[in-house]
Amino acid sequence: METTDHTIWIERYRPARLADIVGQDEIVERLQSYVQHGSLPHLLFTGPAGVGKTTAAVALAREFFGESWQMNFRELNASDERGIDVVRNQIKEFARTSPLGGAEFKILFLDEADALTPDAQAALRRTMETYARTCRFILSCNYSSKIIDPIQSRCAIYRFRPLGPDAIRDGILQIATNEGLTVTDGAVEAIAYVAQGDMRRAINALQGAAMVSDQIDESRVYATTATARPDEILELLRLLVAGDFEAAEGALRALLFEHGIAPGELLGQCYRALIRLPMHRDLKVELIDHLGETDFRLSEGGTPELQMEALLARCVLSARRYAC
Amino acid sequence: MDWTERYRPRRLDEIVGNGPAVRQMVAWASGWEPGDRPLLVYGKPGTGKTSSALALAGDMGWEVVELNASDQRTRAAIERIAGQSAMTGSLFGGGRRLVLIDEADNLHGTADKGGARAIADLVQSARQPVLLIANDLYGVPAELRSRTEPVQFRALAARSIVPRLREICREEGLSCDEDTLRLVAESAGGDLRAAVTMLQAAAIGRSSLDGEAIATSQKDERATIFELVGAVLRDRPDRELMALAWEVDDRPDAIVAWLEEALSQLPQEARCDAYPALAAADLAIARTFRRQHYTLWRYATALAVLGTAAAAGGAGVRSRLSSPGRWRWMAQARRRRSARASLFRKLGAWMGVSRADLREYYLEAARRLAAIDPVPVARALDLDADELGLLLDDRELANGTVARLAKERREADRAEKPRRRPAKEREDGSAPPPPPETHPSQSTLF
């Protein structure tokens, strides 16, 4: 293995051009059209993590400004500085000064804009309007409902969706070819399962597996990402619903101690599988409550092994009540 | 160029909709005299408040001085920027200046310390027309609200938005069928600016538009919360429910509130089954916020959605789904609190007693006095309908009294105007005449 390469793949393979962004075709088409016509409204990108919001903003600026893109583009993360002063000072300062290198306007990208306090958002809305000639704003957020209406009213809203398995597969196979990896179909599926629509997570999973060997199959993906296989999770849930505490305990220990899966990760996987599992709905709600309670206790610093055992016990007790 | 700017109306007759509000503004401006009440123009975003104010100034030939929330609005800053223009006449005598205070519902917060007070003072002593703009009437500090004349802008009907969009399409050489225009107008939710922004976002680089082209840049589809609640009551499969909950771009706390509201449609046994699940969801949300542990959110959504679905047992939607009552109560409570605080402030200042003493010893007396004849009390304290309503505990009587006083004031203004004219000669920097006595001493009333 000659992989002495220390670059982080999510950076190396972050699309530099709009055309390289996968899974958001309609949005990309619109943004390219803005570049071609040199015209840009204020934009609001909404959607979960790892679906291309930041990438799209940076690529858009690159293509808009060419050489001078770094002079005319600024990225601020609102979760670092969320008060009104950031709007009145930093943002306004950037927005009011003239664009450089013959550009018509600058672009300010405000990441996690939903972290701004309502006061700061109120101040932002007028800044957006006052300096619209010299500066366009791209805001990104997870939930647009946390952005005040007057700002939504001033932006074209683009909703980025979680990437489907196909988009993840395309992206992964492209990188695999580039890196000279052999990736089985099962491994690609495993990566899509681990990624949950988040391209960064998918690429990290691939890089993690590639560090061990350039032959990648599904078991390597599950092992290097410390993820349980979907069928192992289903088996654990089946045992719980059947009320078999000792067998469930065995399965749990194998996952925790042999596979080295973190309890928090295990809870997440159980949650996702449980949602899809057909069973009595009241029981399902009870089991979800047990999962949430355990997750909370872990975050409070409870001892993971003990709390996970107790989780099994509670689930078994609930299941037995519904069995009779 | 931004279409919302390019097509911003320059004259009042170009404003879309809101005829009564525009007429009220014209009447105010054309008869304006120093000492008149400032206007407080309020309403949802994108309904034409700022455009109307600017167009009004244009039509009147007035200059505009703006003061908005992206500037520091401390007392000093306000006095520096607006004080001068508001207190003195224009440099060359002739024209007036409209002092525009945008986002008047955003004056609180530490950054604007003293701002509300300064604006209230400015409003009191202005020698120039002052116009305030706000989204939320009750977000405007009561001391300001009571000194202004409110003008309400309402959300625009889709059918009044469509013709404007059609005009823009014609100007831009864009072909767009009626159905698509209606789609844009409807999904803008009464917000003309959102409609124009949406149209432009979809149109750049295209010469014709259809419904599909619009879909990508549509204003966010809040409507799906209705679909989610409907699906929960109709007993759709779990996966579908969770997928919908994910689609709805609202946080779990909003989903819980909507579901709780929907419980009113269910028989009491079902409601009893649902509440524990909603309460568990609520707890998970509280923990999410308190611990900043956002993974807990997913349990909240699942508990609320699946728990309610289990309890509803496919009961179906029986009557119209409505927005969470709790939010309406909260808005009402906020309004009451605001009215209560300003009533206490006014009563306290008038009687010269502390709030605690007021509540303990004086309130009942004031209430009994007001009940005998509310007019002098309302006049002396400059109470609005909310404040008087609280004092009298009689909403209808309060509304009637305040309406009567407003009429009285308008007539007085009209009668007083000719007499006030000569006072304008003295605009040489000397102190303006003291405002008419609005706070008679206690002895005149008690």
PDB file of N, CA and C in Angstrom, chain B residues 52-105:
ATOM      1  N   SER B  52     -44.936  52.232  -0.898  1.00  0.00           N
ATOM      2  CA  SER B  52     -45.961  53.255  -0.784  1.00  0.00           C
ATOM      3  C   SER B  52     -45.410  54.500  -0.110  1.00  0.00           C
ATOM      4  N   ALA B  53     -44.587  54.298   0.911  1.00  0.00           N
ATOM      5  CA  ALA B  53     -44.026  55.445   1.624  1.00  0.00           C
ATOM      6  C   ALA B  53     -43.138  56.259   0.683  1.00  0.00           C
ATOM      7  N   LEU B  54     -42.297  55.564  -0.080  1.00  0.00           N
ATOM      8  CA  LEU B  54     -41.394  56.267  -0.998  1.00  0.00           C
ATOM      9  C   LEU B  54     -42.195  56.954  -2.110  1.00  0.00           C
ATOM     10  N   ALA B  55     -43.205  56.234  -2.625  1.00  0.00           N
ATOM     11  CA  ALA B  55     -44.019  56.817  -3.694  1.00  0.00           C
ATOM     12  C   ALA B  55     -44.793  58.025  -3.177  1.00  0.00           C
ATOM     13  N   LEU B  56     -45.235  57.937  -1.943  1.00  0.00           N
ATOM     14  CA  LEU B  56     -45.959  59.061  -1.336  1.00  0.00           C
ATOM     15  C   LEU B  56     -45.064  60.296  -1.307  1.00  0.00           C
ATOM     16  N   ALA B  57     -43.835  60.101  -0.845  1.00  0.00           N
ATOM     17  CA  ALA B  57     -42.896  61.221  -0.800  1.00  0.00           C
ATOM     18  C   ALA B  57     -42.669  61.773  -2.202  1.00  0.00           C
ATOM     19  N   GLY B  58     -42.533  60.853  -3.180  1.00  0.00           N
ATOM     20  CA  GLY B  58     -42.327  61.275  -4.558  1.00  0.00           C
ATOM     21  C   GLY B  58     -43.503  62.112  -5.056  1.00  0.00           C
ATOM     22  N   ASP B  59     -44.719  61.598  -4.826  1.00  0.00           N
ATOM     23  CA  ASP B  59     -45.909  62.309  -5.282  1.00  0.00           C
ATOM     24  C   ASP B  59     -46.036  63.679  -4.625  1.00  0.00           C
ATOM     25  N   MET B  60     -45.605  63.765  -3.355  1.00  0.00           N
ATOM     26  CA  MET B  60     -45.746  65.020  -2.621  1.00  0.00           C
ATOM     27  C   MET B  60     -44.588  65.972  -2.903  1.00  0.00           C
ATOM     28  N   GLY B  61     -43.545  65.463  -3.574  1.00  0.00           N
ATOM     29  CA  GLY B  61     -42.352  66.273  -3.800  1.00  0.00           C
ATOM     30  C   GLY B  61     -41.544  66.470  -2.525  1.00  0.00           C
ATOM     31  N   TRP B  62     -41.610  65.471  -1.623  1.00  0.00           N
ATOM     32  CA  TRP B  62     -40.859  65.550  -0.379  1.00  0.00           C
ATOM     33  C   TRP B  62     -39.535  64.810  -0.510  1.00  0.00           C
ATOM     34  N   GLU B  63     -38.517  65.292   0.176  1.00  0.00           N
ATOM     35  CA  GLU B  63     -37.288  64.516   0.298  1.00  0.00           C
ATOM     36  C   GLU B  63     -37.525  63.396   1.315  1.00  0.00           C
ATOM     37  N   VAL B  64     -36.641  62.393   1.313  1.00  0.00           N
ATOM     38  CA  VAL B  64     -36.792  61.293   2.264  1.00  0.00           C
ATOM     39  C   VAL B  64     -35.512  61.135   3.084  1.00  0.00           C
ATOM     40  N   VAL B  65     -35.680  61.027   4.396  1.00  0.00           N
ATOM     41  CA  VAL B  65     -34.560  60.682   5.270  1.00  0.00           C
ATOM     42  C   VAL B  65     -34.878  59.340   5.903  1.00  0.00           C
ATOM     43  N   GLU B  66     -34.004  58.356   5.681  1.00  0.00           N
ATOM     44  CA  GLU B  66     -34.309  57.018   6.199  1.00  0.00           C
ATOM     45  C   GLU B  66     -33.498  56.666   7.423  1.00  0.00           C
ATOM     46  N   LEU B  67     -34.095  55.852   8.255  1.00  0.00           N
ATOM     47  CA  LEU B  67     -33.435  55.402   9.468  1.00  0.00           C
ATOM     48  C   LEU B  67     -33.840  53.953   9.676  1.00  0.00           C
ATOM     49  N   ASN B  68     -32.927  53.008   9.421  1.00  0.00           N
ATOM     50  CA  ASN B  68     -33.366  51.609   9.542  1.00  0.00           C
ATOM     51  C   ASN B  68     -32.463  50.781  10.447  1.00  0.00           C
ATOM     52  N   ALA B  69     -32.880  49.535  10.656  1.00  0.00           N
ATOM     53  CA  ALA B  69     -32.272  48.716  11.709  1.00  0.00           C
ATOM     54  C   ALA B  69     -30.838  48.317  11.417  1.00  0.00           C
ATOM     55  N   SER B  70     -30.398  48.463  10.154  1.00  0.00           N
ATOM     56  CA  SER B  70     -29.007  48.102   9.915  1.00  0.00           C
ATOM     57  C   SER B  70     -28.103  49.246  10.384  1.00  0.00           C
ATOM     58  N   ASP B  71     -28.693  50.398  10.742  1.00  0.00           N
ATOM     59  CA  ASP B  71     -27.901  51.447  11.364  1.00  0.00           C
ATOM     60  C   ASP B  71     -28.037  51.315  12.866  1.00  0.00           C
ATOM     61  N   GLN B  72     -27.070  51.852  13.555  1.00  0.00           N
ATOM     62  CA  GLN B  72     -27.187  51.912  15.002  1.00  0.00           C
ATOM     63  C   GLN B  72     -28.355  52.829  15.329  1.00  0.00           C
ATOM     64  N   ARG B  73     -29.292  52.336  16.139  1.00  0.00           N
ATOM     65  CA  ARG B  73     -30.396  53.225  16.464  1.00  0.00           C
ATOM     66  C   ARG B  73     -30.388  53.596  17.934  1.00  0.00           C
ATOM     67  N   THR B  74     -29.267  54.011  18.411  1.00  0.00           N
ATOM     68  CA  THR B  74     -29.222  54.506  19.765  1.00  0.00           C
ATOM     69  C   THR B  74     -29.784  55.920  19.751  1.00  0.00           C
ATOM     70  N   ARG B  75     -30.045  56.402  20.949  1.00  0.00           N
ATOM     71  CA  ARG B  75     -30.600  57.743  21.071  1.00  0.00           C
ATOM     72  C   ARG B  75     -29.709  58.759  20.344  1.00  0.00           C
ATOM     73  N   ALA B  76     -28.393  58.673  20.590  1.00  0.00           N
ATOM     74  CA  ALA B  76     -27.487  59.655  19.998  1.00  0.00           C
ATOM     75  C   ALA B  76     -27.567  59.622  18.479  1.00  0.00           C
ATOM     76  N   ALA B  77     -27.552  58.397  17.924  1.00  0.00           N
ATOM     77  CA  ALA B  77     -27.561  58.281  16.472  1.00  0.00           C
ATOM     78  C   ALA B  77     -28.861  58.824  15.892  1.00  0.00           C
ATOM     79  N   ILE B  78     -29.956  58.521  16.559  1.00  0.00           N
ATOM     80  CA  ILE B  78     -31.245  58.980  16.045  1.00  0.00           C
ATOM     81  C   ILE B  78     -31.326  60.492  16.076  1.00  0.00           C
ATOM     82  N   GLU B  79     -30.851  61.056  17.182  1.00  0.00           N
ATOM     83  CA  GLU B  79     -30.916  62.510  17.269  1.00  0.00           C
ATOM     84  C   GLU B  79     -30.026  63.149  16.218  1.00  0.00           C
ATOM     85  N   ARG B  80     -28.877  62.506  15.955  1.00  0.00           N
ATOM     86  CA  ARG B  80     -27.963  63.081  14.971  1.00  0.00           C
ATOM     87  C   ARG B  80     -28.581  63.022  13.563  1.00  0.00           C
ATOM     88  N   ILE B  81     -29.084  61.841  13.205  1.00  0.00           N
ATOM     89  CA  ILE B  81     -29.540  61.655  11.827  1.00  0.00           C
ATOM     90  C   ILE B  81     -30.914  62.275  11.590  1.00  0.00           C
ATOM     91  N   ALA B  82     -31.846  61.871  12.419  1.00  0.00           N
ATOM     92  CA  ALA B  82     -33.214  62.281  12.128  1.00  0.00           C
ATOM     93  C   ALA B  82     -33.610  63.538  12.872  1.00  0.00           C
ATOM     94  N   GLY B  83     -33.003  63.732  14.010  1.00  0.00           N
ATOM     95  CA  GLY B  83     -33.386  64.871  14.840  1.00  0.00           C
ATOM     96  C   GLY B  83     -33.350  66.149  14.055  1.00  0.00           C
ATOM     97  N   GLN B  84     -32.213  66.403  13.417  1.00  0.00           N
ATOM     98  CA  GLN B  84     -32.070  67.646  12.669  1.00  0.00           C
ATOM     99  C   GLN B  84     -33.124  67.791  11.598  1.00  0.00           C
ATOM    100  N   SER B  85     -33.255  66.761  10.786  1.00  0.00           N
ATOM    101  CA  SER B  85     -34.189  66.882   9.678  1.00  0.00           C
ATOM    102  C   SER B  85     -35.614  66.981  10.173  1.00  0.00           C
ATOM    103  N   ALA B  86     -35.864  66.324  11.294  1.00  0.00           N
ATOM    104  CA  ALA B  86     -37.238  66.328  11.761  1.00  0.00           C
ATOM    105  C   ALA B  86     -37.591  67.626  12.475  1.00  0.00           C
ATOM    106  N   MET B  87     -36.617  68.200  13.147  1.00  0.00           N
ATOM    107  CA  MET B  87     -36.915  69.365  13.955  1.00  0.00           C
ATOM    108  C   MET B  87     -36.941  70.644  13.129  1.00  0.00           C
ATOM    109  N   THR B  88     -36.016  70.748  12.191  1.00  0.00           N
ATOM    110  CA  THR B  88     -35.941  71.990  11.438  1.00  0.00           C
ATOM    111  C   THR B  88     -36.587  71.797  10.079  1.00  0.00           C
ATOM    112  N   GLY B  89     -36.821  72.882   9.421  1.00  0.00           N
ATOM    113  CA  GLY B  89     -37.371  72.800   8.080  1.00  0.00           C
ATOM    114  C   GLY B  89     -36.261  72.444   7.114  1.00  0.00           C
ATOM    115  N   SER B  90     -36.596  72.264   5.862  1.00  0.00           N
ATOM    116  CA  SER B  90     -35.587  72.015   4.848  1.00  0.00           C
ATOM    117  C   SER B  90     -34.664  73.212   4.755  1.00  0.00           C
ATOM    118  N   LEU B  91     -33.466  72.968   4.250  1.00  0.00           N
ATOM    119  CA  LEU B  91     -32.460  74.007   4.185  1.00  0.00           C
ATOM    120  C   LEU B  91     -32.975  75.226   3.409  1.00  0.00           C
ATOM    121  N   PHE B  92     -33.667  74.957   2.333  1.00  0.00           N
ATOM    122  CA  PHE B  92     -34.121  76.076   1.505  1.00  0.00           C
ATOM    123  C   PHE B  92     -35.594  76.368   1.718  1.00  0.00           C
ATOM    124  N   GLY B  93     -36.056  76.024   2.874  1.00  0.00           N
ATOM    125  CA  GLY B  93     -37.416  76.427   3.232  1.00  0.00           C
ATOM    126  C   GLY B  93     -38.498  75.598   2.597  1.00  0.00           C
ATOM    127  N   GLY B  94     -38.647  75.651   1.316  1.00  0.00           N
ATOM    128  CA  GLY B  94     -39.785  75.100   0.584  1.00  0.00           C
ATOM    129  C   GLY B  94     -40.235  73.700   0.948  1.00  0.00           C
ATOM    130  N   GLY B  95     -39.547  72.664   0.402  1.00  0.00           N
ATOM    131  CA  GLY B  95     -40.050  71.306   0.506  1.00  0.00           C
ATOM    132  C   GLY B  95     -39.966  70.734   1.911  1.00  0.00           C
ATOM    133  N   ARG B  96     -40.731  69.659   2.106  1.00  0.00           N
ATOM    134  CA  ARG B  96     -40.663  68.980   3.382  1.00  0.00           C
ATOM    135  C   ARG B  96     -39.778  67.764   3.260  1.00  0.00           C
ATOM    136  N   ARG B  97     -39.441  67.190   4.403  1.00  0.00           N
ATOM    137  CA  ARG B  97     -38.713  65.935   4.414  1.00  0.00           C
ATOM    138  C   ARG B  97     -39.533  64.890   5.136  1.00  0.00           C
ATOM    139  N   LEU B  98     -39.685  63.745   4.494  1.00  0.00           N
ATOM    140  CA  LEU B  98     -40.369  62.641   5.147  1.00  0.00           C
ATOM    141  C   LEU B  98     -39.326  61.830   5.912  1.00  0.00           C
ATOM    142  N   VAL B  99     -39.503  61.746   7.219  1.00  0.00           N
ATOM    143  CA  VAL B  99     -38.585  60.935   8.018  1.00  0.00           C
ATOM    144  C   VAL B  99     -39.148  59.516   8.079  1.00  0.00           C
ATOM    145  N   LEU B 100     -38.410  58.581   7.490  1.00  0.00           N
ATOM    146  CA  LEU B 100     -38.893  57.213   7.343  1.00  0.00           C
ATOM    147  C   LEU B 100     -38.172  56.330   8.355  1.00  0.00           C
ATOM    148  N   ILE B 101     -38.920  55.745   9.264  1.00  0.00           N
ATOM    149  CA  ILE B 101     -38.306  54.864  10.265  1.00  0.00           C
ATOM    150  C   ILE B 101     -38.785  53.453  10.004  1.00  0.00           C
ATOM    151  N   ASP B 102     -37.928  52.692   9.347  1.00  0.00           N
ATOM    152  CA  ASP B 102     -38.309  51.346   8.965  1.00  0.00           C
ATOM    153  C   ASP B 102     -38.087  50.401  10.146  1.00  0.00           C
ATOM    154  N   GLU B 103     -38.746  49.248  10.119  1.00  0.00           N
ATOM    155  CA  GLU B 103     -38.578  48.236  11.155  1.00  0.00           C
ATOM    156  C   GLU B 103     -38.776  48.801  12.563  1.00  0.00           C
ATOM    157  N   ALA B 104     -39.858  49.523  12.731  1.00  0.00           N
ATOM    158  CA  ALA B 104     -40.142  50.107  14.041  1.00  0.00           C
ATOM    159  C   ALA B 104     -40.487  49.029  15.056  1.00  0.00           C
ATOM    160  N   ASP B 105     -40.683  47.800  14.587  1.00  0.00           N
ATOM    161  CA  ASP B 105     -40.938  46.695  15.518  1.00  0.00           C
ATOM    162  C   ASP B 105     -39.629  46.040  15.945  1.00  0.00           C
TER     163      ASP B 105
END
